[in-house]
JSON list of C-alpha atoms in Angstrom, two decimals:
[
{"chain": "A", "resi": 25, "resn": "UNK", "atom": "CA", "xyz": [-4.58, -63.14, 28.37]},
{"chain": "A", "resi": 26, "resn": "UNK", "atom": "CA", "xyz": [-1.47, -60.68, 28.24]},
{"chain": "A", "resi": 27, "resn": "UNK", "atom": "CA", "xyz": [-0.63, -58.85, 24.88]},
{"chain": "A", "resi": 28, "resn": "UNK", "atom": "CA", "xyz": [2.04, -61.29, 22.88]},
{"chain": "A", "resi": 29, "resn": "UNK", "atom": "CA", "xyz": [2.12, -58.94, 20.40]},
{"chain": "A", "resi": 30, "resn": "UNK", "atom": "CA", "xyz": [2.94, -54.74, 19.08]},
{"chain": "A", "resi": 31, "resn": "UNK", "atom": "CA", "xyz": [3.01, -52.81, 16.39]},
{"chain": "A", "resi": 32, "resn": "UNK", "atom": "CA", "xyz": [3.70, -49.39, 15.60]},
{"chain": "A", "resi": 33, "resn": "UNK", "atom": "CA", "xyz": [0.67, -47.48, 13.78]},
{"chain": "A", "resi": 34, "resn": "UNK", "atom": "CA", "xyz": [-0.38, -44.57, 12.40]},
{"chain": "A", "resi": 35, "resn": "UNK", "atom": "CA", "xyz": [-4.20, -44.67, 13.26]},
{"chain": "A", "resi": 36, "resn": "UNK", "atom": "CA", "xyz": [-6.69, -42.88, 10.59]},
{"chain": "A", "resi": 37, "resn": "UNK", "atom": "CA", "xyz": [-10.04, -42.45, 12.43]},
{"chain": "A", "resi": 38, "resn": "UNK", "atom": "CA", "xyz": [-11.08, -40.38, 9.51]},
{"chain": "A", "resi": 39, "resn": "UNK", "atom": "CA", "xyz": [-11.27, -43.20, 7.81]},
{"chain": "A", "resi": 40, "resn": "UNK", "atom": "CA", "xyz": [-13.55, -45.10, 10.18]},
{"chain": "A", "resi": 41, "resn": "UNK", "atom": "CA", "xyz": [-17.01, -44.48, 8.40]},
{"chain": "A", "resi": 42, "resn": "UNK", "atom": "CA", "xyz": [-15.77, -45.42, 4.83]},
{"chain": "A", "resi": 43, "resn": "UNK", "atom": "CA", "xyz": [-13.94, -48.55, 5.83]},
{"chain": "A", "resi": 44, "resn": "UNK", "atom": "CA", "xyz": [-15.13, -49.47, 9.04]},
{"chain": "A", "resi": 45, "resn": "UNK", "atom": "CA", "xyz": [-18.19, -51.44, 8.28]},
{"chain": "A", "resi": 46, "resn": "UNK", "atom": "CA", "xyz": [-15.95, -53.60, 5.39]},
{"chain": "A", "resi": 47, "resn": "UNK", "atom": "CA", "xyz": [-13.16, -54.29, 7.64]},
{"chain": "A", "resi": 48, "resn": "UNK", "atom": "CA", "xyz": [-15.67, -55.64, 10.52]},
{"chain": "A", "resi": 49, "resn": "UNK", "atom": "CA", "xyz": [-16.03, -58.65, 8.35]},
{"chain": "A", "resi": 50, "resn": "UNK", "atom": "CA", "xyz": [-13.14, -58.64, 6.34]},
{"chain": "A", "resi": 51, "resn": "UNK", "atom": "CA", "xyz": [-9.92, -57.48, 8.55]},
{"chain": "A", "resi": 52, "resn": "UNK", "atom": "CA", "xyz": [-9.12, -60.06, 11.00]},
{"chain": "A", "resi": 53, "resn": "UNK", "atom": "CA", "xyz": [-7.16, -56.96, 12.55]},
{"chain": "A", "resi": 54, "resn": "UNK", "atom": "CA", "xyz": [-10.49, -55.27, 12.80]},
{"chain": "A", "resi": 55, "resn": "UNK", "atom": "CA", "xyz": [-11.77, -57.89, 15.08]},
{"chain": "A", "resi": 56, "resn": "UNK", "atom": "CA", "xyz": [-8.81, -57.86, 17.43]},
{"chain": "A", "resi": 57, "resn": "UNK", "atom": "CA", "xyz": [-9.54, -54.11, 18.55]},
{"chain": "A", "resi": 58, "resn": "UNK", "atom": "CA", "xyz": [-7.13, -52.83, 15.98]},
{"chain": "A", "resi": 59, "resn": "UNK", "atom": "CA", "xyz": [-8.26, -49.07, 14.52]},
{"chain": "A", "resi": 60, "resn": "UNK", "atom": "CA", "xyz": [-7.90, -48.21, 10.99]},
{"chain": "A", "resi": 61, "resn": "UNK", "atom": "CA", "xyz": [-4.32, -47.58, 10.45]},
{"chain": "A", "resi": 62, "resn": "UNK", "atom": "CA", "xyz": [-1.27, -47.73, 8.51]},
{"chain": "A", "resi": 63, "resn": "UNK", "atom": "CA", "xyz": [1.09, -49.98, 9.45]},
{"chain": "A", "resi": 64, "resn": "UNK", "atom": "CA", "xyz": [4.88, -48.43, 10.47]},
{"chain": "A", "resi": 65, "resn": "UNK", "atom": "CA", "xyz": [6.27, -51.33, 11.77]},
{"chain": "A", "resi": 66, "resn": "UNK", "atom": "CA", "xyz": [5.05, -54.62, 12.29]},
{"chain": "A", "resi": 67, "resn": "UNK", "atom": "CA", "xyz": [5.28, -57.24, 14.29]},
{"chain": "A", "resi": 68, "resn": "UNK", "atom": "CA", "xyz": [7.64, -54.85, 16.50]},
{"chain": "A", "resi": 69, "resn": "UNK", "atom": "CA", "xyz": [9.22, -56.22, 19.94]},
{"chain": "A", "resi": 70, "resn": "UNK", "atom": "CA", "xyz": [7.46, -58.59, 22.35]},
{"chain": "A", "resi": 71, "resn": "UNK", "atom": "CA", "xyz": [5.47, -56.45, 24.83]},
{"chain": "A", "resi": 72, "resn": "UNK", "atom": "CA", "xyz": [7.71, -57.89, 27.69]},
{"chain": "A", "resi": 73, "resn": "UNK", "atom": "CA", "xyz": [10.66, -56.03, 26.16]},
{"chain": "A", "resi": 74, "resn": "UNK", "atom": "CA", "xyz": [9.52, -52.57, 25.96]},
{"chain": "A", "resi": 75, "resn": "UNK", "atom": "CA", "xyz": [10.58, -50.81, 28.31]},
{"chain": "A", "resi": 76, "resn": "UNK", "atom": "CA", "xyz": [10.97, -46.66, 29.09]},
{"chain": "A", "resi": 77, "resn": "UNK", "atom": "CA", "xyz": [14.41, -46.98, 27.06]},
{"chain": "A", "resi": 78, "resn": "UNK", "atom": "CA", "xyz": [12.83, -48.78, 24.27]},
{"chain": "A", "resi": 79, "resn": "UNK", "atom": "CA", "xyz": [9.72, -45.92, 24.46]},
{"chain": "A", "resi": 80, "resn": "UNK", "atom": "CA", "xyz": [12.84, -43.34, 24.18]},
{"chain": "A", "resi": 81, "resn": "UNK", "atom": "CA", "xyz": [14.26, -44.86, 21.09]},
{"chain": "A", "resi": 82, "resn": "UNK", "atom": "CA", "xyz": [11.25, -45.18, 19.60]},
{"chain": "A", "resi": 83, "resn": "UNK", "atom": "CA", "xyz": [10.24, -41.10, 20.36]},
{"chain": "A", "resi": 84, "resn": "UNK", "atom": "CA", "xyz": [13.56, -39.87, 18.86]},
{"chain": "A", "resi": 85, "resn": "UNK", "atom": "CA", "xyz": [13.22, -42.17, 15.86]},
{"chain": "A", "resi": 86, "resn": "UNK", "atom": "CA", "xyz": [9.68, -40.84, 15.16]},
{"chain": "A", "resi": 87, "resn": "UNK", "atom": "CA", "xyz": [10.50, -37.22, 16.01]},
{"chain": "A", "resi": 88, "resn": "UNK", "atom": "CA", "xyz": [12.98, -37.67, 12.92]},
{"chain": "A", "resi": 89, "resn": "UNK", "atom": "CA", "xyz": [10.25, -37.58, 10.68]},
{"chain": "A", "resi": 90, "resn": "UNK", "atom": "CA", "xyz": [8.00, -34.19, 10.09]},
{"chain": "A", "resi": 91, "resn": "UNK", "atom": "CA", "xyz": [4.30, -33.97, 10.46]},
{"chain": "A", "resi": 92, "resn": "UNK", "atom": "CA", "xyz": [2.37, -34.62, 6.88]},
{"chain": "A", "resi": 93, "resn": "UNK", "atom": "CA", "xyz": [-0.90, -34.13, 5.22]},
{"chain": "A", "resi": 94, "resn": "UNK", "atom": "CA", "xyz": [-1.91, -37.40, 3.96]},
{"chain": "A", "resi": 95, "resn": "UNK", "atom": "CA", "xyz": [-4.67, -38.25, 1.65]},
{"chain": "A", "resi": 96, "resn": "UNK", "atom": "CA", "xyz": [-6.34, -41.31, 0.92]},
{"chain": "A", "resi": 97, "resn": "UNK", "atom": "CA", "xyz": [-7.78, -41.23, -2.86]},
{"chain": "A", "resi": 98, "resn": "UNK", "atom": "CA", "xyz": [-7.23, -44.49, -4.49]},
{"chain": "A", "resi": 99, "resn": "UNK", "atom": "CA", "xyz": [-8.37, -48.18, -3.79]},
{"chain": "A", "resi": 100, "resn": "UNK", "atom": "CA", "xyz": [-5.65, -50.60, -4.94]},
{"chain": "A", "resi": 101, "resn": "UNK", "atom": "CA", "xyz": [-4.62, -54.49, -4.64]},
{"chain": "A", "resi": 102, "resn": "UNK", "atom": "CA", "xyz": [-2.42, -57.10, -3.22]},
{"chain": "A", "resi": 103, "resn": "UNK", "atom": "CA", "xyz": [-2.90, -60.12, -5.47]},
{"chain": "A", "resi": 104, "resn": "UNK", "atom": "CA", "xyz": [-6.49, -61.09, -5.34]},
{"chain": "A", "resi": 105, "resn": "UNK", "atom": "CA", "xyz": [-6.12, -61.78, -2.14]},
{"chain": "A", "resi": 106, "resn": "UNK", "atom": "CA", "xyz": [-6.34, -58.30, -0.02]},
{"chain": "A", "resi": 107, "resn": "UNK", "atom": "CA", "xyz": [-7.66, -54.65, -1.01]},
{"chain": "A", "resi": 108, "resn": "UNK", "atom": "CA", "xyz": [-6.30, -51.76, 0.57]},
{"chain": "A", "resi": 109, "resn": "UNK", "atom": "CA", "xyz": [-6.44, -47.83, 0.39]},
{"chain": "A", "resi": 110, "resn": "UNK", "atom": "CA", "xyz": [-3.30, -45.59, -1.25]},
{"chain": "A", "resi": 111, "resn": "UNK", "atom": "CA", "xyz": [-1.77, -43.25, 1.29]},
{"chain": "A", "resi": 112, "resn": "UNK", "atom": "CA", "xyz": [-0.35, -40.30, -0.82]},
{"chain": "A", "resi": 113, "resn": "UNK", "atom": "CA", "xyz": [2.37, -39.34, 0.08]},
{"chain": "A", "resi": 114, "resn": "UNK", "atom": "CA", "xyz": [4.02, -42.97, 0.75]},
{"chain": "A", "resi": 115, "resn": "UNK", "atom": "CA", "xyz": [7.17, -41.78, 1.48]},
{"chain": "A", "resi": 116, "resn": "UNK", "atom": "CA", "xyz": [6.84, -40.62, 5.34]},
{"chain": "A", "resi": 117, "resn": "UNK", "atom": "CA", "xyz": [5.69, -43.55, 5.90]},
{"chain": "A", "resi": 118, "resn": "UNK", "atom": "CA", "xyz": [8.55, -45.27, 4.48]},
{"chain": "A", "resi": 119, "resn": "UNK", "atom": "CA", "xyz": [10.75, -42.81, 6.04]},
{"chain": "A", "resi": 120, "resn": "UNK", "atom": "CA", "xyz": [9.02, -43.83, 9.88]},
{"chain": "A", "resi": 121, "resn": "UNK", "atom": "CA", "xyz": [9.96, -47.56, 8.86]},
{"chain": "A", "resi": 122, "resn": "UNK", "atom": "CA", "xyz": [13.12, -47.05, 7.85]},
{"chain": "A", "resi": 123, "resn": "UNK", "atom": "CA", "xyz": [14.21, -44.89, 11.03]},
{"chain": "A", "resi": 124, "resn": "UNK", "atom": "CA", "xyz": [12.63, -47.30, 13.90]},
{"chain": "A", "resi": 125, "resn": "UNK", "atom": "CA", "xyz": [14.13, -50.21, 12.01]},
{"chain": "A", "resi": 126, "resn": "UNK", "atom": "CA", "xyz": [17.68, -48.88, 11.80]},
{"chain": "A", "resi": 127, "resn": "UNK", "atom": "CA", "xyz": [17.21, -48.34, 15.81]},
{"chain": "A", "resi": 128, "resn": "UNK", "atom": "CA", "xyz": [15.49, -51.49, 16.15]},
{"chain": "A", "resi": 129, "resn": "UNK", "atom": "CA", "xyz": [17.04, -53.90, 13.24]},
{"chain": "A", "resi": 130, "resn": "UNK", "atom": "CA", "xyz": [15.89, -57.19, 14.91]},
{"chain": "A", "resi": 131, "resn": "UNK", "atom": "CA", "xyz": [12.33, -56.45, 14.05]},
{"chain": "A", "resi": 132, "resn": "UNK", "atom": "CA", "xyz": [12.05, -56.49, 10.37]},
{"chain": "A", "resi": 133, "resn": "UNK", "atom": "CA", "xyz": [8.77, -54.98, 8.52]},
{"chain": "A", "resi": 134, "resn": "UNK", "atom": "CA", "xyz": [6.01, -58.23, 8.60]},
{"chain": "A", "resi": 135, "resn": "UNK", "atom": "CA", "xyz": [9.57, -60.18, 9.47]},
{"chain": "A", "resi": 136, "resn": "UNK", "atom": "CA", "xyz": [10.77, -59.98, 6.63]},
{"chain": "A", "resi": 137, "resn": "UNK", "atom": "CA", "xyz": [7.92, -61.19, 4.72]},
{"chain": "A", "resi": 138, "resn": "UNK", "atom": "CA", "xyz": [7.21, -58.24, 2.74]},
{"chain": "A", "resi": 139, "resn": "UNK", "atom": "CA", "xyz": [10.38, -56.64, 2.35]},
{"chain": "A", "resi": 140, "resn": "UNK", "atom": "CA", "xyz": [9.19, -54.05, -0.19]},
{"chain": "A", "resi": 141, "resn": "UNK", "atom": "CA", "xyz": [5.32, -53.61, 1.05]},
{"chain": "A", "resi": 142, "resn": "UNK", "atom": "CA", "xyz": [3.89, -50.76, 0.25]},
{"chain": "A", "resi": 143, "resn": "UNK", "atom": "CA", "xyz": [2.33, -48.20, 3.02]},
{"chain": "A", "resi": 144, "resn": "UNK", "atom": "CA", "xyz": [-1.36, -49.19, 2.85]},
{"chain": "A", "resi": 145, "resn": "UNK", "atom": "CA", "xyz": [-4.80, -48.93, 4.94]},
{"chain": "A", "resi": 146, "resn": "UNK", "atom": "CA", "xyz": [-6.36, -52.37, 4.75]},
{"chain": "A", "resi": 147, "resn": "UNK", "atom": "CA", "xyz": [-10.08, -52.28, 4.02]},
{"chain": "A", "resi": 148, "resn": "UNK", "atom": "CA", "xyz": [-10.07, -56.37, 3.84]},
{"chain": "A", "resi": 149, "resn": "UNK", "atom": "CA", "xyz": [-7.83, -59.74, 3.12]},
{"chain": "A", "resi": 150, "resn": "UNK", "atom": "CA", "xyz": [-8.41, -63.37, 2.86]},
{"chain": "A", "resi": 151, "resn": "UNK", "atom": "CA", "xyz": [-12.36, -63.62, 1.87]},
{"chain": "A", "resi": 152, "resn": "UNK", "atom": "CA", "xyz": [-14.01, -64.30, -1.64]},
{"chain": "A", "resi": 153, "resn": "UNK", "atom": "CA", "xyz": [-13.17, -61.72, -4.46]},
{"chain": "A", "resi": 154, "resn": "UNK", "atom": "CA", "xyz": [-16.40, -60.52, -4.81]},
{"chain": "A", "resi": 155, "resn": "UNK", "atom": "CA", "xyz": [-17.02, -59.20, -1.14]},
{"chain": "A", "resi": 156, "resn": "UNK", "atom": "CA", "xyz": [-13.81, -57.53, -1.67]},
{"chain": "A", "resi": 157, "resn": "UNK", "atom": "CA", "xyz": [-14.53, -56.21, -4.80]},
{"chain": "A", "resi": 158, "resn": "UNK", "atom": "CA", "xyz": [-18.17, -54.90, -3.30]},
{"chain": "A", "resi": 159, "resn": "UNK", "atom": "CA", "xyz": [-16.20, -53.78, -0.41]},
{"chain": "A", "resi": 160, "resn": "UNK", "atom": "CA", "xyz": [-13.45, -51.55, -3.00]},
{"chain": "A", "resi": 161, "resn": "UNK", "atom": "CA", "xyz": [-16.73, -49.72, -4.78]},
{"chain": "A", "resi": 162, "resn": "UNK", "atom": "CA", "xyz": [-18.54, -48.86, -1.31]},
{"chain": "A", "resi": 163, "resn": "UNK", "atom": "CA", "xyz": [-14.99, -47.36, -0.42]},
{"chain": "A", "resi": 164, "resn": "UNK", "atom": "CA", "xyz": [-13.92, -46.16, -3.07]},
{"chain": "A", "resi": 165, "resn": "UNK", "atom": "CA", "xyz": [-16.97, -43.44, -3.32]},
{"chain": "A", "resi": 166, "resn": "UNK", "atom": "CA", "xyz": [-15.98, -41.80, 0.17]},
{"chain": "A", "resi": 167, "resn": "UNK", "atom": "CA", "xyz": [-12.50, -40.55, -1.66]},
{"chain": "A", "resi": 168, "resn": "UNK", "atom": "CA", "xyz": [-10.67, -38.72, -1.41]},
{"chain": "A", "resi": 169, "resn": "UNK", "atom": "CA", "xyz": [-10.11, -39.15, 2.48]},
{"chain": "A", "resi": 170, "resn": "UNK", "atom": "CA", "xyz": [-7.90, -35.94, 3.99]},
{"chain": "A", "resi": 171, "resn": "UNK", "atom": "CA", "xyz": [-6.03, -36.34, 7.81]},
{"chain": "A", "resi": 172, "resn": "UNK", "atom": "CA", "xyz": [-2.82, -35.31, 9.23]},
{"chain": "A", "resi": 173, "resn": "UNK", "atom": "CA", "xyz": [-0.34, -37.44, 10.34]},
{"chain": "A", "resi": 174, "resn": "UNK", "atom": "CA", "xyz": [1.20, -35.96, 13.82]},
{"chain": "A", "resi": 175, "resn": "UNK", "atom": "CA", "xyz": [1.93, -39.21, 15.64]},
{"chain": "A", "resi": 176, "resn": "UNK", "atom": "CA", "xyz": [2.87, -43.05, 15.87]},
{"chain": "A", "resi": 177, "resn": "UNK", "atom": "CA", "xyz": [0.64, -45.66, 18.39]},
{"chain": "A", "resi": 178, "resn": "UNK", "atom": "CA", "xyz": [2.27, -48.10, 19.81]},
{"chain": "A", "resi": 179, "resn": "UNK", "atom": "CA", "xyz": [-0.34, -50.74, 20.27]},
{"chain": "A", "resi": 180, "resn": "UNK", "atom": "CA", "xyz": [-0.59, -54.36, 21.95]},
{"chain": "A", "resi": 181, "resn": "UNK", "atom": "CA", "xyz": [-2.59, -57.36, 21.71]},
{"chain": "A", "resi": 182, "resn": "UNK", "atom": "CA", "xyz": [-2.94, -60.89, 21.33]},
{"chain": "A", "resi": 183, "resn": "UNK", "atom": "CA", "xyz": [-4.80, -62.68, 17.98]},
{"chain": "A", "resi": 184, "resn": "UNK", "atom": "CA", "xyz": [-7.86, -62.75, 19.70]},
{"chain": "A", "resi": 185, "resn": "UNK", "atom": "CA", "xyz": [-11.11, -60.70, 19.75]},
{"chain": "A", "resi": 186, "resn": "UNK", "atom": "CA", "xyz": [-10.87, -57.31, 21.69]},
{"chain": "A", "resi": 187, "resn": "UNK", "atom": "CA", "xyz": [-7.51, -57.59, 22.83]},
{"chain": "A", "resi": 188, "resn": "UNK", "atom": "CA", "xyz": [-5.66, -54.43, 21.07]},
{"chain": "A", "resi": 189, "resn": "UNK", "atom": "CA", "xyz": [-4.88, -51.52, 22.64]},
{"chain": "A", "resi": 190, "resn": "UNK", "atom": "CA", "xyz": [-2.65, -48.17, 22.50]},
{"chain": "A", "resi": 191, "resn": "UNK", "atom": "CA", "xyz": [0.00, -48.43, 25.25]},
{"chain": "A", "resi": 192, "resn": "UNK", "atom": "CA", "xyz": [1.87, -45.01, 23.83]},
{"chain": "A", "resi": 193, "resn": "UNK", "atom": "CA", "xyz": [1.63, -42.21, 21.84]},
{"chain": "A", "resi": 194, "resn": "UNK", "atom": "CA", "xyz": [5.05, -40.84, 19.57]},
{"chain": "A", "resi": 195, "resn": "UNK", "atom": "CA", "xyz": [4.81, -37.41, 17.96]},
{"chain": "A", "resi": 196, "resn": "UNK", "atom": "CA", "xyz": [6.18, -36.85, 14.93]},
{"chain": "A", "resi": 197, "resn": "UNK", "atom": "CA", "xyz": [9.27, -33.56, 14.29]},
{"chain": "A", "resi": 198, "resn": "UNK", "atom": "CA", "xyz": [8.20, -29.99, 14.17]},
{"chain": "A", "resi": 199, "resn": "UNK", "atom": "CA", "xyz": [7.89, -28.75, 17.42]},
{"chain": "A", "resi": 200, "resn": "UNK", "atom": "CA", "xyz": [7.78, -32.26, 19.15]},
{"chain": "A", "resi": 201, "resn": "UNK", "atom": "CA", "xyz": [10.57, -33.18, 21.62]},
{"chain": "A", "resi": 202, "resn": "UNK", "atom": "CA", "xyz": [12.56, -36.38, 21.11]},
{"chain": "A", "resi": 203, "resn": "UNK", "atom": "CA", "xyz": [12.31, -38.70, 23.82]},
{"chain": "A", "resi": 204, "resn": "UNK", "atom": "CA", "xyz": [8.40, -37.03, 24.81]},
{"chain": "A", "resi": 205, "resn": "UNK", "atom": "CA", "xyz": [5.78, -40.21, 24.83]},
{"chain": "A", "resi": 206, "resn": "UNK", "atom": "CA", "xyz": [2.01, -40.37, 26.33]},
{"chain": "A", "resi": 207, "resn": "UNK", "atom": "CA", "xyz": [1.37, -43.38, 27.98]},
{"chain": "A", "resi": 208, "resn": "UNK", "atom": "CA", "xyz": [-2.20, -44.79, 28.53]},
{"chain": "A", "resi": 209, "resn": "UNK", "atom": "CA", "xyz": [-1.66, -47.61, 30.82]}
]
């Protein structure tokens, strides 16, 4: 089945071995192919519509935004209902939101669901409190979690198992050209 989905992502691999096993059965995302990540922008445009000038808007919008240290150190909550890890510092993330939305303003973060969501790394949604609770401890004693942020994936996929995939890669300012993508087709 063709992607009917993207979103734009900042992938955290170092993350993988704390949060991986939780979000296998907990993340839906996790299921679909989808890394651990935190979300820049989602849904973004049908996969149909990007296109190499869509690619170049997205570049120079990302290449707006300077290359961060990011740490992951605390284990916080939506609700009941989903668990999630703390990016510090938030605001690059907010600030790679806010410029690919003012380029691309028809493609609202979670469509408009969320309006204020905070930048977060899911470890698991939508299952009984106590897994997620059990899942929050067995996370929360691999913190702090250290990476640096030096690029947005643009990913595809359709809600079904094994279906995401990176279809380019969008490095952030400091040194990185706007316009510059890698492709993985």
């Amino acid at each position: 089945m063709p992607p009917t989905q993207s979103a734009l992502i900042v992938p955290v691999p170092e993350a993988d071995e704390a949060v991986g096993p939780h979000r296998a059965s907990l993340d839906t995302a996790a299921s679909w192919g989808v890394l651990a990540h935190v979300t820049v922008l989602y849904p973004f445009l049908p996969p149909g519509r990007i296109d190499d000038e869509v690619l170049a808007r997205v570049a120079g919008a990302v290449a707006r935004v300077p290359r961060f240290a990011m740490t992951l150190r605390s284990v916080r909550w939506f609700g009941d209902a989903v668990v999630w890890l703390a990016p510090e510092p938030a605001e690059p993330f907010r600030a790679l939101t806010a410029a690919i939305w003012e380029r691309f303003p028809e493609t609202p973060p979670y469509g408009g669901a969320h309006p204020d969501s905070a930048p977060h790394l899911t470890i698991g949604h939508d299952a009984p409190r106590h897994l997620l609770e059990r899942a929050a401890e067995a996370v929360a004693a691999h913190l702090p979690i250290r990476t640096s942020v030096d690029a947005v994936s643009l990913v595809v996929g359709s809600p079904e198992a094994d279906s995401w995939h990176t279809v380019a890669g969008f490095p952030l300012g400091d040194g990185a050209r706007p316009g510059r993508t890698h492709r993985e087709l």
